[in-house]
PDB file of C-alpha atoms in Angstrom:
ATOM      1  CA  UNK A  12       4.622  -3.858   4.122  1.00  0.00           C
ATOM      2  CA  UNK A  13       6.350  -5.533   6.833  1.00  0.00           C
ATOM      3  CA  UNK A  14       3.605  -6.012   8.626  1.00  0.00           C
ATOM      4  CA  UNK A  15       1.672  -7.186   6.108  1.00  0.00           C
ATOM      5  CA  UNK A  16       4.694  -9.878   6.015  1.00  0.00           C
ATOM      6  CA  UNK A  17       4.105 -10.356   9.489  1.00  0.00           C
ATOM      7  CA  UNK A  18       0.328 -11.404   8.945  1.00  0.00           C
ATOM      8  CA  UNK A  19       1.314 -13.884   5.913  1.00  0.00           C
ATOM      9  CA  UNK A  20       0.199 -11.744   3.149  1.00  0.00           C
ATOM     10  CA  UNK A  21       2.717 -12.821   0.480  1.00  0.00           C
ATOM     11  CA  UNK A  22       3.965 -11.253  -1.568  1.00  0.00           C
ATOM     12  CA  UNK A  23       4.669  -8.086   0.416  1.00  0.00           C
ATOM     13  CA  UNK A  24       5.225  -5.279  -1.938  1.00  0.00           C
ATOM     14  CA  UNK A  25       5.057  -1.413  -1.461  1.00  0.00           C
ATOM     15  CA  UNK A  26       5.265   1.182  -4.382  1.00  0.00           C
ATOM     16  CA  UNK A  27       7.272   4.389  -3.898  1.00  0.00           C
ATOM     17  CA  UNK A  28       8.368   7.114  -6.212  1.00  0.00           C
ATOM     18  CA  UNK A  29       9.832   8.924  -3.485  1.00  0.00           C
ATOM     19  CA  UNK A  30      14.021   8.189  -3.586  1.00  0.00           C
ATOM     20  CA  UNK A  31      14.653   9.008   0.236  1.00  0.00           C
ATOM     21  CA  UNK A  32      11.144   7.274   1.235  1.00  0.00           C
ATOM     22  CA  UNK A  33      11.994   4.534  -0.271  1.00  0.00           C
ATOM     23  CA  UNK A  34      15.451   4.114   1.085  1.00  0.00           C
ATOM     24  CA  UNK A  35      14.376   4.876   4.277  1.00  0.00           C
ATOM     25  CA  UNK A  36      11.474   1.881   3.745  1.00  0.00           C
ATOM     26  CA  UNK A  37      14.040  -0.502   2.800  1.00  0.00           C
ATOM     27  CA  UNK A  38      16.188   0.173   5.569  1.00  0.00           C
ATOM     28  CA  UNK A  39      13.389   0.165   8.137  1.00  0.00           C
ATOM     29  CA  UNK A  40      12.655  -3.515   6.624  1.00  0.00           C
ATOM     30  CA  UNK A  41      16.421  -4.421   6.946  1.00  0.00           C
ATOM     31  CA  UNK A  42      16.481  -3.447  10.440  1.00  0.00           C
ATOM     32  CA  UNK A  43      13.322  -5.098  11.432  1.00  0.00           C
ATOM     33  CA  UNK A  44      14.980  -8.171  10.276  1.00  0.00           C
ATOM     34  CA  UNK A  45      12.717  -9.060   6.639  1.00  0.00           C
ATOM     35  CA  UNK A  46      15.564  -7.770   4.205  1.00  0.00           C
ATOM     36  CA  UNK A  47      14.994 -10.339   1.251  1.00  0.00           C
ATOM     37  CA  UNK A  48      11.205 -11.377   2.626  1.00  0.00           C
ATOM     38  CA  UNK A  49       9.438  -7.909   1.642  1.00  0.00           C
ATOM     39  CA  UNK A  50      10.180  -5.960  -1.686  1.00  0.00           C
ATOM     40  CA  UNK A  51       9.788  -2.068  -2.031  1.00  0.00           C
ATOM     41  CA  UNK A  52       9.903  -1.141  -5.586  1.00  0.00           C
ATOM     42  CA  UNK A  53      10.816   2.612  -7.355  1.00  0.00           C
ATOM     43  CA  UNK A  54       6.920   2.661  -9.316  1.00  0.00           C
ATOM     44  CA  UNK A  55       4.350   4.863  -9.875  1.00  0.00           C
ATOM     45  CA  UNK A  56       0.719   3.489  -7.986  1.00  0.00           C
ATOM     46  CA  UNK A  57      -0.711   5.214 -10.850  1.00  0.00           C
ATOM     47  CA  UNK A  58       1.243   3.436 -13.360  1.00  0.00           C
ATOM     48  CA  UNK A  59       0.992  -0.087 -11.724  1.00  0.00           C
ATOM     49  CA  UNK A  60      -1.249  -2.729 -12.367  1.00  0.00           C
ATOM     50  CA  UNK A  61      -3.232  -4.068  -9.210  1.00  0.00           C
ATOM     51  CA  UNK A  62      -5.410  -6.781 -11.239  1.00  0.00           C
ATOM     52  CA  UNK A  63      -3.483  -9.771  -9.576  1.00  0.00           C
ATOM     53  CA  UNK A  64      -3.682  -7.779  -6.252  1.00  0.00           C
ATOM     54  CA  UNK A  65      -6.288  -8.938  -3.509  1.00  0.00           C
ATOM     55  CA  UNK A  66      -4.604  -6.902  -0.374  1.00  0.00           C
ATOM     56  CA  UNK A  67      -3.822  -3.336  -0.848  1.00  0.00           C
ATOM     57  CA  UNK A  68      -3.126  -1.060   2.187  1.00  0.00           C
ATOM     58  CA  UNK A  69      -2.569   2.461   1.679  1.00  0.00           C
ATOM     59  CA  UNK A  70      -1.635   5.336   3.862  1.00  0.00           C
ATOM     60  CA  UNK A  71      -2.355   8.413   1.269  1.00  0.00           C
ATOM     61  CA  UNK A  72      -4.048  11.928   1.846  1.00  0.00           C
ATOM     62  CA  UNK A  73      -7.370  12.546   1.576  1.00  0.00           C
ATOM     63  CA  UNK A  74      -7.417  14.586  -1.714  1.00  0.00           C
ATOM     64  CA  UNK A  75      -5.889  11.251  -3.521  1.00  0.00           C
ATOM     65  CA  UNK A  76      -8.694   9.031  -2.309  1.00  0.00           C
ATOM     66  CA  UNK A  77     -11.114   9.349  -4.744  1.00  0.00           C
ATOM     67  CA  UNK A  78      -9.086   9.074  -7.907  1.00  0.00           C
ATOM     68  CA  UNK A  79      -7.474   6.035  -6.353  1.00  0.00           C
ATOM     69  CA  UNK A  80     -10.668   4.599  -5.705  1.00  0.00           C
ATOM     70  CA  UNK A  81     -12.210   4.505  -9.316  1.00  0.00           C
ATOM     71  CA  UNK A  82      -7.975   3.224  -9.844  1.00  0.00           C
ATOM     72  CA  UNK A  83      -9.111   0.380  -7.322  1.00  0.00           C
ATOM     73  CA  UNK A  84     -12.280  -0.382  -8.898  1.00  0.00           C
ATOM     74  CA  UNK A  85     -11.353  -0.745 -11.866  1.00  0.00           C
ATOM     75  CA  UNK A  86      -8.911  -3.043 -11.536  1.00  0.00           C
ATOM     76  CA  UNK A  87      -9.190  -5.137  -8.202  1.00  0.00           C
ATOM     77  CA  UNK A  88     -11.178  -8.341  -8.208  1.00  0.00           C
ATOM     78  CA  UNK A  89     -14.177  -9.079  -6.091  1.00  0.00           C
ATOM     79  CA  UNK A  90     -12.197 -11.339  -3.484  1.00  0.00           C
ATOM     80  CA  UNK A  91      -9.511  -7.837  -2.696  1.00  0.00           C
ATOM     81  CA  UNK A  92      -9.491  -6.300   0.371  1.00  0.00           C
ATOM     82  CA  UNK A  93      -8.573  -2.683   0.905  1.00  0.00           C
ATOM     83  CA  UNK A  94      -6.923  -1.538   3.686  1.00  0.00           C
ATOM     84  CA  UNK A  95      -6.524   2.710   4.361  1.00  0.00           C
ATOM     85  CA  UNK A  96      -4.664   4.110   7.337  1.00  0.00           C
ATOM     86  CA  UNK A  97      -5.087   7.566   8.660  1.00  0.00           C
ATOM     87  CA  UNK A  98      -7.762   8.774   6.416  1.00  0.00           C
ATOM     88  CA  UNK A  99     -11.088   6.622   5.044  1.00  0.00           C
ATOM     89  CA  UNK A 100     -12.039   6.111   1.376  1.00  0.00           C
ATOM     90  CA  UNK A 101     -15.302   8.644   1.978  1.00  0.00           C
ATOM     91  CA  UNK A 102     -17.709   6.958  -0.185  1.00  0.00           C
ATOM     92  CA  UNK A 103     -17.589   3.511   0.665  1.00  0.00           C
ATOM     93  CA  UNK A 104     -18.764   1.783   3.536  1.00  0.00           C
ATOM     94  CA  UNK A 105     -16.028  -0.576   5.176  1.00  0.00           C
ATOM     95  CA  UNK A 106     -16.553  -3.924   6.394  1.00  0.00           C
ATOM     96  CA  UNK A 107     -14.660  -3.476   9.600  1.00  0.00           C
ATOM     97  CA  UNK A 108     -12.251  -0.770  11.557  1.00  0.00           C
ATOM     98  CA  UNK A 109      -9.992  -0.877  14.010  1.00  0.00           C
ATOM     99  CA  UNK A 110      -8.050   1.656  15.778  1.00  0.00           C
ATOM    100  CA  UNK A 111      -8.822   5.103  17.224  1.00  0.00           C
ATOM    101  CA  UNK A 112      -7.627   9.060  15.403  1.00  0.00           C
ATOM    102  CA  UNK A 113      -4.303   8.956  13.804  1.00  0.00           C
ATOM    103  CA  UNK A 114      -3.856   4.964  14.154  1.00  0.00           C
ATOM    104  CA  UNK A 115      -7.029   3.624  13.174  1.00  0.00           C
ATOM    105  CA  UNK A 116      -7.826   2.067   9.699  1.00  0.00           C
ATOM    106  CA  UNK A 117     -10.551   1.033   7.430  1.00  0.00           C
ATOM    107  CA  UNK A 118     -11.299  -2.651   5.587  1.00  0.00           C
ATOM    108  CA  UNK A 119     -12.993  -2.733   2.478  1.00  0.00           C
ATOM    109  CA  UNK A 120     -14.104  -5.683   0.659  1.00  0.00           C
ATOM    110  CA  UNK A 121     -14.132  -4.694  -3.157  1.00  0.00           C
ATOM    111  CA  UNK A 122     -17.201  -7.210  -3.643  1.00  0.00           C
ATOM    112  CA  UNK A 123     -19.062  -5.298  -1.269  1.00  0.00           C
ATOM    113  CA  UNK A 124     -18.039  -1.704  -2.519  1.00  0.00           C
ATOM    114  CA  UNK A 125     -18.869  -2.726  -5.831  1.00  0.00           C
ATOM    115  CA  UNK A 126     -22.473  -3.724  -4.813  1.00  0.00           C
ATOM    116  CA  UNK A 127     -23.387  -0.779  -2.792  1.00  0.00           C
ATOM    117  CA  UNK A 128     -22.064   0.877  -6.229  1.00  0.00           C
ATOM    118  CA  UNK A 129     -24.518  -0.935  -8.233  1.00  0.00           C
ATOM    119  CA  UNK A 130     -26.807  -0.118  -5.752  1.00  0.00           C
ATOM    120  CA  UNK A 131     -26.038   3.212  -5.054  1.00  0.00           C
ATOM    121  CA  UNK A 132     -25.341   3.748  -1.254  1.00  0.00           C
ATOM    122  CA  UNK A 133     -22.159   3.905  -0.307  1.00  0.00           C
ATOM    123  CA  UNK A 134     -20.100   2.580  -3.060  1.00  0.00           C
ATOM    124  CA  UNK A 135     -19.083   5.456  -5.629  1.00  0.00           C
ATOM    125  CA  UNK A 136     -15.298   5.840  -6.759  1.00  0.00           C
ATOM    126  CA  UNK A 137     -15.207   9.196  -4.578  1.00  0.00           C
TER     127      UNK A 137
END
């Protein structure tokens, strides 16, 4: 989130049902300097709604990807941009990468997923 700050993605918000995660995330922001710039709320990702979202960057385990992904389709619009650390949304193709193992990540542009949906290569919710 605080690098998302960094890059002038505003707002910069992260999500975290975790009590002792999310302490430690606003600390970690406090520290870095950006207490009062970037927010970390108590919320369920399940639970929120991402329809006035167009950057989303999430560092989740495999086994959530493909729920979250029909989540993300659903409710992104065309102009979002998805951005996964550590593991890659498996069906979709991304637009760029950069990085190598455990610190590379994945860009996806939600009006290209949704048209190699429609097409079907490379787009499914999975």
């Amino acid at each position: 989130v605080v690098e998302a700050y960094k890059q002038g993605l505003r707002p910069a918000v992260g999500y975290e049902l975790n009590p002792w995660l999310l302490c430690l995330s606003n600390y970690r922001a406090w520290k870095a300097g950006y207490h009062g710039k970037v927010s970390f709320l108590k919320k369920d990702l399940w639970k929120v709604n991402l329809s006035d979202c167009y950057n989303v960057i999430v560092f989740l385990a495999p086994s959530v990807k493909p729920p979250l992904a029909a989540k993300l389709l659903a409710e992104l619009p065309d102009e979002a941009r998805v951005v996964a650390g550590r593991f890659p949304f498996p069906s979709w193709t991304p637009s760029s990468t950069l990085g190598r193992g455990l610190e590379q990540v994945w860009a996806y542009d939600m009006k290209e997923v949704r048209r190699a949906a429609r097409s079907g290569a490379g787009g499914s919710p999975g």
